[in-house]
PDB file of C-alpha atoms in Angstrom:
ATOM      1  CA  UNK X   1       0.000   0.000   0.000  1.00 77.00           C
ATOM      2  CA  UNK X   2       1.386   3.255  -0.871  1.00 84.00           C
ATOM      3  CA  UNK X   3       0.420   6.370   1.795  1.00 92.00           C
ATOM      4  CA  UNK X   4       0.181   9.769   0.299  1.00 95.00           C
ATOM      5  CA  UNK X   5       0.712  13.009   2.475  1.00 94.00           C
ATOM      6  CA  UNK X   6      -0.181  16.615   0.853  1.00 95.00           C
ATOM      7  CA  UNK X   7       1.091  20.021   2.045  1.00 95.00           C
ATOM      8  CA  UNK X   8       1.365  23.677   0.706  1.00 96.00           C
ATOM      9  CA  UNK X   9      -2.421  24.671   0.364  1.00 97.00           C
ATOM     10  CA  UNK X  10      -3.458  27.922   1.453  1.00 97.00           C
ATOM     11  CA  UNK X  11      -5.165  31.110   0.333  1.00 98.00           C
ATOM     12  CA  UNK X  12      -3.772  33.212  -2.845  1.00 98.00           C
ATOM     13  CA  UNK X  13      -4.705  35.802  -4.695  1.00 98.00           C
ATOM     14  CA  UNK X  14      -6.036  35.948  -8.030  1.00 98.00           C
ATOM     15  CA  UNK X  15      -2.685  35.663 -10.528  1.00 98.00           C
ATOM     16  CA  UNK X  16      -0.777  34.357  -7.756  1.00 98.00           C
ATOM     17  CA  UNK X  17       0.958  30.803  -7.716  1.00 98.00           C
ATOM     18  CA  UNK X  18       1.569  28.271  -5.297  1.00 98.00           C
ATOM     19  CA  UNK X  19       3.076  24.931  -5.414  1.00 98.00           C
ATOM     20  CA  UNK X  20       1.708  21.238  -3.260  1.00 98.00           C
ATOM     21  CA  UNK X  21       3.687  19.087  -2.775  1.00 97.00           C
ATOM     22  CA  UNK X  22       2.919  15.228  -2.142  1.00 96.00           C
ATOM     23  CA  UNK X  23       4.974  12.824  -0.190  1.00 95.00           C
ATOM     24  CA  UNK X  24       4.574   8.966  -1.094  1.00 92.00           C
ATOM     25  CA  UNK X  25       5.731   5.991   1.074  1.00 89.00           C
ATOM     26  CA  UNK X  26       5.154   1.977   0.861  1.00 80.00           C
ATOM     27  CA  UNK X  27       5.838   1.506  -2.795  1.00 74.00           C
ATOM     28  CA  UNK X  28       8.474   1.618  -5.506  1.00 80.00           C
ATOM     29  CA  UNK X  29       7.713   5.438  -6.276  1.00 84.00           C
ATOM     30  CA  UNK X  30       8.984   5.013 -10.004  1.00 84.00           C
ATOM     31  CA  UNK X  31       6.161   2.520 -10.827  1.00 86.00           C
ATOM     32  CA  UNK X  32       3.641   4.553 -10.255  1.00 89.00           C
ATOM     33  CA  UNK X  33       2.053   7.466 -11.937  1.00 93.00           C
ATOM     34  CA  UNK X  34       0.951  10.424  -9.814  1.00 94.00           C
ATOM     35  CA  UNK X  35      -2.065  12.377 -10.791  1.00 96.00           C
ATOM     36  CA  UNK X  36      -3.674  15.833  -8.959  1.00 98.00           C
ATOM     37  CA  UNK X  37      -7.504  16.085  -8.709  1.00 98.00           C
ATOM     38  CA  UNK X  38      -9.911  18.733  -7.186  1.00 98.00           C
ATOM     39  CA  UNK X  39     -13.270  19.240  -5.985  1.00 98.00           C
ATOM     40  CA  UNK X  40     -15.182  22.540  -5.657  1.00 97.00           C
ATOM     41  CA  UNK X  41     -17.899  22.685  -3.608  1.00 91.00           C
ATOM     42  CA  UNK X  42     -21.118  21.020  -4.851  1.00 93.00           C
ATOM     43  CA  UNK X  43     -19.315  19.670  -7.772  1.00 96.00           C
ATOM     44  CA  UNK X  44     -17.571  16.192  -8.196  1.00 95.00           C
ATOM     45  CA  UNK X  45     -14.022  15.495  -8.050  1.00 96.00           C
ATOM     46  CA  UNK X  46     -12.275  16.472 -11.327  1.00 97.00           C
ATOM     47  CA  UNK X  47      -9.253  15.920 -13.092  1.00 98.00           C
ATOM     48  CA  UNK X  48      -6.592  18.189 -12.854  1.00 98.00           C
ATOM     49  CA  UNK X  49      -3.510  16.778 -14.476  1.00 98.00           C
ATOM     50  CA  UNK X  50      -1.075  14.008 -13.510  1.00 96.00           C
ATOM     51  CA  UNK X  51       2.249  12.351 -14.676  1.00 93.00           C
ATOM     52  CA  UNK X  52       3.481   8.623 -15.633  1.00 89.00           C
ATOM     53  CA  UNK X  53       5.911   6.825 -13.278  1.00 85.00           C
ATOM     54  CA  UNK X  54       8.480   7.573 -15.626  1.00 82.00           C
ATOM     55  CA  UNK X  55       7.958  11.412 -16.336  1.00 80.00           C
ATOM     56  CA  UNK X  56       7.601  10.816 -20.061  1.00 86.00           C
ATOM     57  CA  UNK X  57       3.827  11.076 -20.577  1.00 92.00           C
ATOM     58  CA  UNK X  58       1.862  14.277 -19.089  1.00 94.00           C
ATOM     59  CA  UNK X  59      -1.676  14.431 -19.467  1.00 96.00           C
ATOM     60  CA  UNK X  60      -3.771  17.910 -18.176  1.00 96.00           C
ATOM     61  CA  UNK X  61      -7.105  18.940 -18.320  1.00 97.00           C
ATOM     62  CA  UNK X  62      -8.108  21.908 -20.410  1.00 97.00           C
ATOM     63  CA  UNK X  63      -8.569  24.214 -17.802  1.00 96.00           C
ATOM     64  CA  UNK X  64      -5.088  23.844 -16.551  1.00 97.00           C
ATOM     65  CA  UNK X  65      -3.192  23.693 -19.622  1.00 95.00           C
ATOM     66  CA  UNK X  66      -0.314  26.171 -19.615  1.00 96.00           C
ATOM     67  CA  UNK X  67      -1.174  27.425 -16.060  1.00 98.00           C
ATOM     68  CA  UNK X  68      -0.168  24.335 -13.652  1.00 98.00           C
ATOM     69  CA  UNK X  69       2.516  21.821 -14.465  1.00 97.00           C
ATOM     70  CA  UNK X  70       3.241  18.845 -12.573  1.00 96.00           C
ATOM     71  CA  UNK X  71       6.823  17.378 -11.854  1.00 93.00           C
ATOM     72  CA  UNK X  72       8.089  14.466  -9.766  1.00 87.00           C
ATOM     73  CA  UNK X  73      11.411  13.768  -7.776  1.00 89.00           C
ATOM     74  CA  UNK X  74      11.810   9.717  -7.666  1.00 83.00           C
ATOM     75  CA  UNK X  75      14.640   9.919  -5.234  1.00 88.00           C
ATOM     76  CA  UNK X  76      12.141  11.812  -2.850  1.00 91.00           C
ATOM     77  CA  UNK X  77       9.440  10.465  -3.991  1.00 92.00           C
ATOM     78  CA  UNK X  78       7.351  13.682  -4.370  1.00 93.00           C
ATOM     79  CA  UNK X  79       5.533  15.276  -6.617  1.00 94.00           C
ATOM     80  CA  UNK X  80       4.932  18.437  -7.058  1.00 96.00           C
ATOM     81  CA  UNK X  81       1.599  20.922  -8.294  1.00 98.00           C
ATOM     82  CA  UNK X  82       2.975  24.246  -9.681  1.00 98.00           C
ATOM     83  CA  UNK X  83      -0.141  26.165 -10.296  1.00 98.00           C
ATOM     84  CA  UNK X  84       0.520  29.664 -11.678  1.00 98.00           C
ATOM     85  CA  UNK X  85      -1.837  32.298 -12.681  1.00 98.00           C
ATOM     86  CA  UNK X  86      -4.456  30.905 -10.810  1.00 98.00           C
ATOM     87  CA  UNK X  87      -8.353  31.923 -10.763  1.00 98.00           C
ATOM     88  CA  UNK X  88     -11.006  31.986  -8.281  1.00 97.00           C
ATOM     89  CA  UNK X  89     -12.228  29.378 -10.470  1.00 96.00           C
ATOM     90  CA  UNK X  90      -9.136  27.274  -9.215  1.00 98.00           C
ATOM     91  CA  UNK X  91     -10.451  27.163  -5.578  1.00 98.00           C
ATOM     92  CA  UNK X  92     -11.100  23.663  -4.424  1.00 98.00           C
ATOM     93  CA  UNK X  93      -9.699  20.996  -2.551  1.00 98.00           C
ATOM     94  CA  UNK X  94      -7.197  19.750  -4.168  1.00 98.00           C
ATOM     95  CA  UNK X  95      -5.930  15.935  -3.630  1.00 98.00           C
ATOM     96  CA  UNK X  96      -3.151  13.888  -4.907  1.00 97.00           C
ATOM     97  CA  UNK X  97      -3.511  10.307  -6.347  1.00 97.00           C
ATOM     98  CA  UNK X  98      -1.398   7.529  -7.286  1.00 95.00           C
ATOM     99  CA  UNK X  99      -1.758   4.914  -9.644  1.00 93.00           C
ATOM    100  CA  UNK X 100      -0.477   1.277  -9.282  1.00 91.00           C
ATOM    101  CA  UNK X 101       0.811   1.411 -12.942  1.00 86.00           C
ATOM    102  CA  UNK X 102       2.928   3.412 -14.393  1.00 82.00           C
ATOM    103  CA  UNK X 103       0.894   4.540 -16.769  1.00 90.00           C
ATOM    104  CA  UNK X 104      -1.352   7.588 -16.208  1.00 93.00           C
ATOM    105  CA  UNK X 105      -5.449   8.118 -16.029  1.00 95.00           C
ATOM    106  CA  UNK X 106      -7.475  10.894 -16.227  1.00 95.00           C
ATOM    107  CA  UNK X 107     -10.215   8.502 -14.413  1.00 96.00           C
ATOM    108  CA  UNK X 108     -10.251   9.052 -10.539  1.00 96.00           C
ATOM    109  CA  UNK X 109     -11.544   5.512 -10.675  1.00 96.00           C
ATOM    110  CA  UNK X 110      -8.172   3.607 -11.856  1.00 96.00           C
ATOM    111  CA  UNK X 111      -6.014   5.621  -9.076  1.00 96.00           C
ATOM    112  CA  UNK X 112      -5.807   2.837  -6.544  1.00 95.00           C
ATOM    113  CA  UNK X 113      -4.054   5.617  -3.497  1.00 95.00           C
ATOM    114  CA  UNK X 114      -5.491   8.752  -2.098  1.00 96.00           C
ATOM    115  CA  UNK X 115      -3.957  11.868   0.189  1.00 97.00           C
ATOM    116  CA  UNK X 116      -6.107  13.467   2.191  1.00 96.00           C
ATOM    117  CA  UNK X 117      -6.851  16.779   0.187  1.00 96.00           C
ATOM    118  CA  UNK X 118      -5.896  20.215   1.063  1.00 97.00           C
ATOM    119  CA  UNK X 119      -7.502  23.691   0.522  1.00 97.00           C
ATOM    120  CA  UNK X 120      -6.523  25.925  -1.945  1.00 98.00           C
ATOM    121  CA  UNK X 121      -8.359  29.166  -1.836  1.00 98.00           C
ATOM    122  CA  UNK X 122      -8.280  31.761  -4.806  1.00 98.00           C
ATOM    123  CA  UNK X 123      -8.916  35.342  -3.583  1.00 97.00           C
ATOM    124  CA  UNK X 124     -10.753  37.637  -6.636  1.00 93.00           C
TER     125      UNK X 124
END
């Protein structure tokens, strides 16, 4: 079993950035792919972007696209959220996901390991 643990949420302001990071433990951190989700209140959880096991393969959502990026350090295991320019629309809890393959899915349903979820609050 792999155990995920999220910091760096917080409030921003509108155009601001801020990074999360994600710590993983209990599995071979290379084989798995790490993806970011979020969920706004009274909306379900949606798919933010996330990263193969490898670092080759990047998928995002459209909403994201050339505002966050996502990076990984194997020999921490960590990954990292770097959202930039961010929008009130942004605000949501954000969580951090991994994936028993190393392969990547933009399905919340194949992403077998879940953190906790932290609070990320865009300011207008």
């Amino acid at each position: 079993q792999a155990q995920l643990v999220e910091s760096g949420g917080g409030l921003v302001q509108a155009g601001g950035s801020l990074r999360l990071s994600c710590a993983a433990s209990g599995r071979t951190f290379s084989s798995l792919s790490m993806g970011w989700f979020r969920q706004a209140p009274g909306k379900e959880r949606e798919f933010v972007i996330a990263r193969s096991g490898s670092g080759s393969t990047t998928y995002y959502a459209d909403s994201v696209k050339g505002r966050f990026t996502i990076s990984r350090d194997n020999a921490k295991n960590t990954v990292y959220l770097q959202m930039n320019s961010l929008k009130p629309e942004d605000t949501a809890v954000y969580y951090c996901a991994a994936r028993s393959r190393g392969w990547p899915s933009k399905l919340s349903t194949e992403y077998d390991y879940w953190g906790q979820g932290t609070q990320v609050t865009v300011s207008s």
